[in-house]
């Protein structure tokens, strides 16, 4: 037996080359035969990315996927071994079939697989489905409301925020998101935070916050804003309550002005005003207007005079008292009366005559009305009325003419309690003098 094995080993060693050649030849023959006998094979292509394209129906009805899904699919193919062996997942297109999705909610949908290869092979149908969630998208446009509560304690003493003048730019925001979230939004606020003392009007960027119908903050809502950059302008005013005052102008220097103003009563007696700076701090009262002494006639003395406040306010000032008008009344004037005096032309004094002209007053007698306490008015005569025609600052006269000119009137004495009412005028002749 030992001799037999030895002879086999010697024979194998001497024929090794022949044996190897035979094995290789056998493999080649087997491979050729298998291709002829079994030309088609089945293979599986894996990890094909799934493309998600919402159909027109979903877009038109504001439906969209609730998440950014990332799916992959597998496919079985059958074809010639030499062709399908060269295919990979990039030769196939997998698409989510959303044609049956018509409403929001959870859905099970299939995956459609096609190929862009020119090879001839079969795609075996596979039942591949995925679970998705669909939501309906809606939008709402709201007016944004400024909220300055967090900065009120930073105002310097005496300053206040003019709440009615606070503005936001832009004034509206459009919010887009899942319908149930949009339906819950009832109010949009711009919250302002600041860390420094506030002395004057300023602008600052605010933070947009959404609240539901119960006034509860909607934290981190999954929505999209058309704008997230809001500038809030906050007008800051100084507030002070001032007594009202009516200024009487045009009174002669010898007139007892205090006696008349003490009889003037203004209702309301005071107003709370605000100014955009600290100028109001230097005011002790507020002048609602001025009235010429010659305009105070008997009708005004005996009847209330009303006027609006707003036009009297300096620029930037605001009336925060709520009183839109005031009433001026005279008290303690029941004994006041009006008396007319006839002033002869010779009692009218002409001042500042223009050079090159002869001046002549054509009015022979001037009627002047005097108002004051009856005891005083009835005790004076026309000679106590001083009438002056002052031609200074009148329009320049260039040629002969006759013109109507106003005169100035005052009464003789000191601390005179009466005054001339109206605007007395005389006809004046200007005649050029030939040199």
Coordinates of C-alpha atoms in Angstrom, one line a residue:
X1 CA 0.0 0.0 0.0
X2 CA 2.8 2.3 0.9
X3 CA 4.3 1.7 -2.5
X4 CA 1.0 2.6 -4.2
X5 CA 0.7 6.0 -2.5
X6 CA 4.3 6.8 -3.3
X7 CA 3.8 6.0 -7.0
X8 CA 0.6 8.3 -6.9
X9 CA 2.5 11.2 -5.4
X10 CA 5.3 10.9 -7.9
X11 CA 2.7 10.8 -10.7
X12 CA 0.9 13.9 -9.4
X13 CA 4.1 15.8 -9.0
X14 CA 5.2 15.0 -12.6
X15 CA 1.7 16.0 -14.0
X16 CA 0.9 19.1 -11.8
X17 CA 0.9 21.5 -14.8
X18 CA -1.5 19.3 -16.7
X19 CA -3.8 19.1 -13.8
X20 CA -3.9 23.0 -13.2
X21 CA -4.6 23.5 -16.9
X22 CA -7.4 21.0 -16.8
X23 CA -9.1 22.8 -13.8
X24 CA -8.9 26.2 -15.4
X25 CA -10.3 24.8 -18.6
X26 CA -13.2 23.2 -16.7
X27 CA -14.1 26.5 -15.0
X28 CA -14.2 28.3 -18.3
X29 CA -16.3 25.6 -19.9
X30 CA -18.7 25.7 -16.9
X31 CA -19.0 29.5 -17.0
X32 CA -19.7 29.4 -20.8
X33 CA -22.2 26.6 -20.4
X34 CA -24.0 28.5 -17.5
X35 CA -24.3 31.6 -19.6
X36 CA -25.9 29.6 -22.4
X37 CA -28.2 27.6 -20.1
X38 CA -29.0 30.3 -17.5
X39 CA -28.7 33.7 -19.4
X40 CA -31.1 35.7 -17.0
X41 CA -30.6 36.4 -13.3
X42 CA -32.4 38.3 -10.5
X43 CA -30.7 40.9 -8.4
X44 CA -31.8 43.4 -5.7
X45 CA -30.9 47.1 -5.9
X46 CA -31.0 48.8 -2.5
X47 CA -30.9 52.4 -1.0
X48 CA -32.7 54.2 -3.8
X49 CA -33.5 57.7 -2.6
X50 CA -37.2 58.5 -2.6
X51 CA -38.2 61.8 -4.3
X52 CA -41.2 63.6 -2.8
X53 CA -43.0 65.9 -5.1
X54 CA -46.4 67.2 -3.9
X55 CA -49.1 67.0 -6.6
X56 CA -51.1 70.0 -7.9
X57 CA -54.1 69.0 -5.7
X58 CA -52.1 69.3 -2.5
X59 CA -50.5 72.6 -3.5
X60 CA -53.9 74.1 -4.5
X61 CA -55.5 73.0 -1.2
X62 CA -52.6 74.1 1.0
X63 CA -51.6 70.5 2.0
X64 CA -48.0 69.6 2.8
X65 CA -46.0 66.9 4.6
X66 CA -45.6 67.6 8.3
X67 CA -41.9 66.6 8.3
X68 CA -38.9 66.6 6.0
X69 CA -39.1 62.9 5.3
X70 CA -36.0 61.0 3.9
X71 CA -37.0 57.5 2.6
X72 CA -35.1 54.9 0.6
X73 CA -36.4 52.0 -1.4
X74 CA -35.3 48.6 -2.8
X75 CA -36.1 47.0 -6.1
X76 CA -35.7 43.5 -7.6
X77 CA -34.7 43.3 -11.3
X78 CA -34.4 40.4 -13.7
X79 CA -32.3 40.4 -16.9
X80 CA -29.2 39.4 -18.6
X81 CA -26.4 38.9 -16.2
X82 CA -23.9 40.9 -18.1
X83 CA -26.3 43.9 -18.2
X84 CA -27.9 44.1 -14.8
X85 CA -24.6 43.5 -13.1
X86 CA -23.6 47.0 -14.2
X87 CA -26.7 48.7 -12.7
X88 CA -26.7 50.7 -9.4
X89 CA -29.3 52.7 -7.4
X90 CA -28.5 55.8 -9.5
X91 CA -30.1 54.1 -12.4
X92 CA -33.5 54.1 -10.7
X93 CA -36.0 56.8 -9.7
X94 CA -38.2 56.2 -6.6
X95 CA -41.1 58.6 -6.1
X96 CA -43.7 58.9 -3.3
X97 CA -47.2 58.3 -4.6
X98 CA -49.2 61.2 -3.1
X99 CA -52.1 61.0 -5.7
X100 CA -54.5 59.7 -3.1
X101 CA -53.9 62.3 -0.5
X102 CA -56.8 64.7 -0.3
X103 CA -56.9 65.8 3.3
X104 CA -54.7 66.4 6.4
X105 CA -53.9 63.5 8.8
X106 CA -51.8 60.3 8.7
X107 CA -51.7 58.3 5.4
X108 CA -50.0 55.1 4.1
X109 CA -48.7 55.7 0.6
X110 CA -46.8 53.6 -1.9
X111 CA -43.5 54.2 -3.7
X112 CA -43.3 54.2 -7.5
X113 CA -40.0 53.0 -9.0
X114 CA -38.9 53.6 -12.6
X115 CA -35.6 53.4 -14.4
X116 CA -33.6 55.6 -16.7
X117 CA -31.5 52.8 -18.0
X118 CA -31.5 51.6 -21.7
X119 CA -30.9 48.0 -20.7
X120 CA -33.6 45.4 -21.3
X121 CA -34.7 44.0 -17.9
X122 CA -37.8 43.5 -15.8
X123 CA -38.6 45.3 -12.6
X124 CA -40.4 43.0 -10.2
X125 CA -43.4 44.7 -8.5
X126 CA -42.8 45.2 -4.8
X127 CA -45.3 46.3 -2.2
X128 CA -43.4 49.1 -0.6
X129 CA -45.3 51.7 1.5
X130 CA -44.4 54.3 4.1
X131 CA -46.4 56.2 6.8
X132 CA -46.6 59.9 6.4
X133 CA -48.4 62.8 8.2
X134 CA -50.0 65.6 6.1
X135 CA -51.0 69.0 7.5
X136 CA -53.0 71.8 6.0
X137 CA -51.3 75.2 5.7
X138 CA -53.1 78.5 6.4
X139 CA -52.1 82.1 6.9
X140 CA -53.3 85.1 8.8
X141 CA -52.4 88.8 8.8
X142 CA -52.5 90.7 12.1
X143 CA -51.9 94.2 13.2
X144 CA -48.9 94.2 15.6
X145 CA -49.4 95.8 18.9
X146 CA -46.4 97.4 20.8
X147 CA -45.8 96.4 24.4
X148 CA -43.6 98.8 26.3
X149 CA -44.3 97.6 29.8
X150 CA -40.7 96.4 30.3
X151 CA -39.2 99.8 29.9
X152 CA -41.5 102.1 31.8
X153 CA -39.4 101.9 35.0
X154 CA -36.4 103.3 33.0
X155 CA -38.0 106.7 32.4
X156 CA -36.3 109.6 34.1
X157 CA -38.4 111.5 36.7
X158 CA -41.2 113.6 35.1
X159 CA -41.1 111.7 31.8
X160 CA -43.9 109.5 30.5
X161 CA -44.4 107.4 27.4
X162 CA -47.0 108.8 25.0
X163 CA -48.9 105.5 24.6
X164 CA -51.2 106.7 21.9
X165 CA -48.2 107.8 19.8
X166 CA -46.2 104.5 20.0
X167 CA -45.8 103.1 16.5
X168 CA -44.5 99.9 14.9
X169 CA -42.9 99.5 11.5
X170 CA -44.1 97.5 9.7
X171 CA -47.5 97.7 11.3
X172 CA -48.7 94.2 10.2
X173 CA -47.3 90.7 10.1
X174 CA -48.5 87.7 8.0
X175 CA -48.1 84.4 9.7
X176 CA -48.1 81.1 7.7
X177 CA -48.2 77.6 9.2
X178 CA -50.2 74.5 10.1
X179 CA -53.9 75.4 10.2
X180 CA -54.6 74.4 13.8
X181 CA -51.7 76.6 14.9
X182 CA -52.8 79.6 12.8
X183 CA -56.4 79.2 14.1
X184 CA -55.1 79.5 17.7
X185 CA -53.3 82.8 17.1
X186 CA -55.4 85.8 18.3
X187 CA -52.9 88.6 18.9
X188 CA -49.4 89.7 17.8
X189 CA -47.3 91.8 20.1
X190 CA -43.9 93.5 19.7
X191 CA -42.1 93.4 23.1
X192 CA -39.5 96.1 23.7
X193 CA -36.6 95.7 26.1
X194 CA -34.1 98.4 27.0
X195 CA -31.3 98.7 29.6
X196 CA -30.6 102.4 29.8
X197 CA -32.4 105.5 31.3
X198 CA -34.8 107.1 28.8
X199 CA -34.7 110.9 28.4
X200 CA -36.3 111.4 25.0
X201 CA -38.1 109.8 22.1
X202 CA -36.3 106.9 20.6
X203 CA -36.6 103.9 18.2
X204 CA -35.7 100.3 19.1
X205 CA -36.1 96.8 17.6
X206 CA -38.7 94.7 19.2
X207 CA -39.4 90.9 19.5
X208 CA -42.5 89.4 17.9
X209 CA -44.7 87.3 20.2
X210 CA -47.9 85.5 19.5
X211 CA -50.8 84.9 21.9
X212 CA -53.9 82.7 21.8
X213 CA -57.5 83.8 22.5
X214 CA -56.9 83.2 26.3
X215 CA -54.0 85.6 26.2
X216 CA -51.5 82.8 26.7
X217 CA -48.1 83.1 25.0
X218 CA -47.6 80.6 22.2
X219 CA -44.0 79.5 22.8
X220 CA -41.9 78.6 19.8
X221 CA -44.7 78.3 17.3
X222 CA -43.8 76.3 14.2
X223 CA -44.8 79.1 11.8
X224 CA -43.2 81.4 9.2
X225 CA -43.4 85.2 9.4
X226 CA -43.2 87.5 6.3
X227 CA -41.1 89.8 8.4
X228 CA -39.3 89.4 11.7
X229 CA -37.6 92.8 11.9
X230 CA -39.9 95.3 13.7
X231 CA -38.9 98.8 14.8
X232 CA -40.8 100.5 17.6
X233 CA -40.8 104.3 17.9
X234 CA -41.5 105.3 21.5
X235 CA -42.4 109.0 22.0
X236 CA -41.4 110.2 25.4
X237 CA -42.9 113.3 26.9
X238 CA -42.6 115.4 30.1
X239 CA -46.0 115.8 31.8
X240 CA -47.1 118.8 33.9
X241 CA -50.4 120.4 35.0
X242 CA -50.5 124.1 34.3
X243 CA -53.0 126.8 35.0
X244 CA -54.6 128.5 32.0
X245 CA -54.0 132.2 31.2
X246 CA -55.4 134.6 28.5
X247 CA -53.0 137.3 27.6
X248 CA -54.4 140.8 26.9
X249 CA -52.3 142.8 24.4
X250 CA -52.5 146.3 23.0
X251 CA -53.2 148.0 26.4
X252 CA -51.7 151.5 26.9
X253 CA -49.0 151.8 29.5
X254 CA -51.3 153.7 31.9
X255 CA -54.2 151.2 31.7
X256 CA -55.0 149.2 34.9
X257 CA -54.4 145.8 33.3
X258 CA -54.5 143.8 36.6
X259 CA -57.9 145.2 37.4
X260 CA -59.3 143.7 34.1
X261 CA -57.4 140.3 34.2
X262 CA -58.5 139.7 37.8
X263 CA -62.1 139.7 36.4
X264 CA -61.2 137.1 33.7
X265 CA -62.1 133.5 34.5
X266 CA -61.1 130.5 32.3
X267 CA -62.7 127.1 32.5
X268 CA -61.1 124.6 32.9
X269 CA -58.7 126.3 35.2
X270 CA -55.8 124.0 34.4
X271 CA -54.7 121.5 31.9
X272 CA -52.3 118.5 32.0
X273 CA -50.0 118.8 29.0
X274 CA -47.0 116.9 27.8
X275 CA -44.0 118.1 25.8
X276 CA -41.5 116.1 23.8
X277 CA -38.7 117.8 25.8
X278 CA -38.1 119.4 29.1
X279 CA -39.4 122.9 28.0
X280 CA -42.7 122.4 29.9
X281 CA -40.7 122.2 33.1
X282 CA -40.0 125.9 32.8
X283 CA -43.6 127.0 32.3
X284 CA -45.6 128.2 35.3
X285 CA -48.9 128.6 33.3
X286 CA -50.1 128.0 29.8
X287 CA -51.4 130.8 27.6
X288 CA -54.5 129.6 25.7
X289 CA -54.3 132.7 23.5
X290 CA -54.1 136.5 23.4
X291 CA -56.8 139.1 22.9
X292 CA -56.4 142.7 22.0
X293 CA -57.8 145.1 24.6
X294 CA -59.7 147.0 21.9
X295 CA -61.5 143.7 20.9
X296 CA -63.1 143.3 24.4
X297 CA -66.5 144.8 23.9
X298 CA -69.7 144.7 25.9
X299 CA -70.8 141.5 24.2
X300 CA -67.7 139.7 25.2
X301 CA -67.9 141.1 28.8
X302 CA -71.5 139.8 29.1
X303 CA -71.2 136.5 27.2
X304 CA -68.9 133.5 27.6
X305 CA -66.3 133.1 24.9
X306 CA -65.3 129.6 23.8
X307 CA -62.4 128.4 21.7
X308 CA -60.5 125.1 21.0
X309 CA -57.3 124.3 22.8
X310 CA -55.4 122.2 20.2
X311 CA -54.4 125.1 17.9
X312 CA -52.9 126.9 20.8
X313 CA -50.5 124.1 21.7
X314 CA -46.8 124.5 20.8
X315 CA -45.4 122.0 18.3
X316 CA -45.0 118.6 19.8
X317 CA -47.2 119.4 22.8
X318 CA -50.2 117.2 23.6
X319 CA -53.3 117.8 25.7
X320 CA -53.8 114.7 27.8
X321 CA -56.5 116.2 30.1
X322 CA -59.3 115.4 27.6
X323 CA -60.6 119.0 27.5
X324 CA -60.9 120.0 23.9
X325 CA -62.0 123.6 24.5
X326 CA -62.0 126.3 27.1
X327 CA -64.4 129.1 28.1
X328 CA -63.4 132.7 28.9
X329 CA -65.8 134.7 31.1
X330 CA -65.7 138.1 32.8
X331 CA -66.9 138.3 36.3
X332 CA -67.7 141.4 38.4
X333 CA -68.4 143.6 35.4
X334 CA -72.1 144.2 36.0
X335 CA -71.4 147.9 36.5
X336 CA -69.4 148.3 33.3
X337 CA -70.9 150.4 30.6
X338 CA -70.1 151.8 27.1
X339 CA -70.2 155.5 26.3
X340 CA -69.5 157.2 22.9
X341 CA -67.5 160.4 22.7
X342 CA -67.2 162.7 19.7
X343 CA -63.6 163.8 19.1
X344 CA -63.1 167.0 17.1
X345 CA -60.6 166.9 14.3
X346 CA -58.4 169.4 16.0
X347 CA -57.9 167.0 19.0
X348 CA -56.2 164.4 16.8
X349 CA -52.4 164.6 16.8
X350 CA -50.4 163.5 13.8
X351 CA -47.0 162.0 14.3
X352 CA -44.2 161.1 11.9
X353 CA -45.5 162.9 8.8
X354 CA -43.8 161.6 5.7
X355 CA -41.4 164.2 4.0
X356 CA -42.6 165.9 0.9
X357 CA -46.3 165.7 1.7
X358 CA -48.9 167.9 3.3
X359 CA -51.1 165.9 5.7
X360 CA -54.7 166.8 6.3
X361 CA -57.3 164.8 8.3
X362 CA -60.5 165.0 6.4
X363 CA -62.7 163.5 9.1
X364 CA -64.3 166.4 10.9
X365 CA -65.4 164.4 13.9
X366 CA -64.4 161.0 15.2
X367 CA -66.7 158.9 17.3
X368 CA -64.9 156.8 19.9
X369 CA -66.5 154.2 22.2
X370 CA -65.2 153.8 25.8
X371 CA -65.9 150.9 28.1
X372 CA -65.3 150.8 31.8
X373 CA -66.9 151.1 35.2
X374 CA -70.0 153.4 34.8
X375 CA -68.8 155.7 37.6
X376 CA -65.6 156.4 35.7
X377 CA -66.9 156.5 32.1
X378 CA -69.7 158.9 33.0
X379 CA -67.3 161.3 34.8
X380 CA -64.9 161.8 31.8
X381 CA -65.3 164.0 28.7
X382 CA -64.1 163.8 25.1
X383 CA -61.0 165.9 26.1
X384 CA -59.9 162.9 28.3
X385 CA -59.5 160.8 25.1
X386 CA -56.1 161.2 23.5
X387 CA -56.2 160.3 19.8
X388 CA -53.0 160.0 17.8
X389 CA -52.5 159.3 14.1
X390 CA -49.0 157.8 13.8
X391 CA -47.8 157.5 10.3
X392 CA -44.6 155.6 11.2
X393 CA -44.3 152.2 9.7
X394 CA -47.3 152.8 7.4
X395 CA -47.0 151.8 3.8
X396 CA -44.7 154.2 1.9
X397 CA -46.6 157.0 0.2
X398 CA -45.3 157.8 -3.3
X399 CA -48.0 160.1 -4.7
X400 CA -50.9 162.3 -3.6
X401 CA -53.9 160.2 -2.3
X402 CA -56.7 160.0 0.2
X403 CA -56.5 157.0 2.5
X404 CA -58.3 155.6 5.5
X405 CA -56.0 155.2 8.4
X406 CA -56.4 153.8 11.9
X407 CA -55.7 156.0 15.0
X408 CA -54.5 155.1 18.5
X409 CA -56.6 156.0 21.5
X410 CA -55.9 156.2 25.2
X411 CA -57.4 157.9 28.2
X412 CA -55.7 160.4 30.4
X413 CA -54.6 159.6 33.9
X414 CA -52.8 156.7 35.7
X415 CA -54.2 153.2 36.4
X416 CA -57.1 154.0 34.1
X417 CA -59.8 151.3 34.4
X418 CA -61.5 152.0 31.0
X419 CA -60.4 151.5 27.4
X420 CA -61.4 152.4 23.9
X421 CA -63.1 149.6 22.0
X422 CA -63.0 148.9 18.3
X423 CA -60.7 150.3 15.6
X424 CA -61.4 154.0 15.0
X425 CA -60.3 155.3 11.6
X426 CA -60.1 158.7 9.8
X427 CA -59.7 159.8 6.2
X428 CA -56.3 161.3 5.5
X429 CA -55.2 163.4 2.6
X430 CA -51.6 163.1 1.4
X431 CA -50.7 165.9 -1.0
X432 CA -47.2 166.0 -2.6
X433 CA -45.4 169.2 -2.1
X434 CA -43.7 170.6 -5.2
X435 CA -40.1 171.7 -4.5

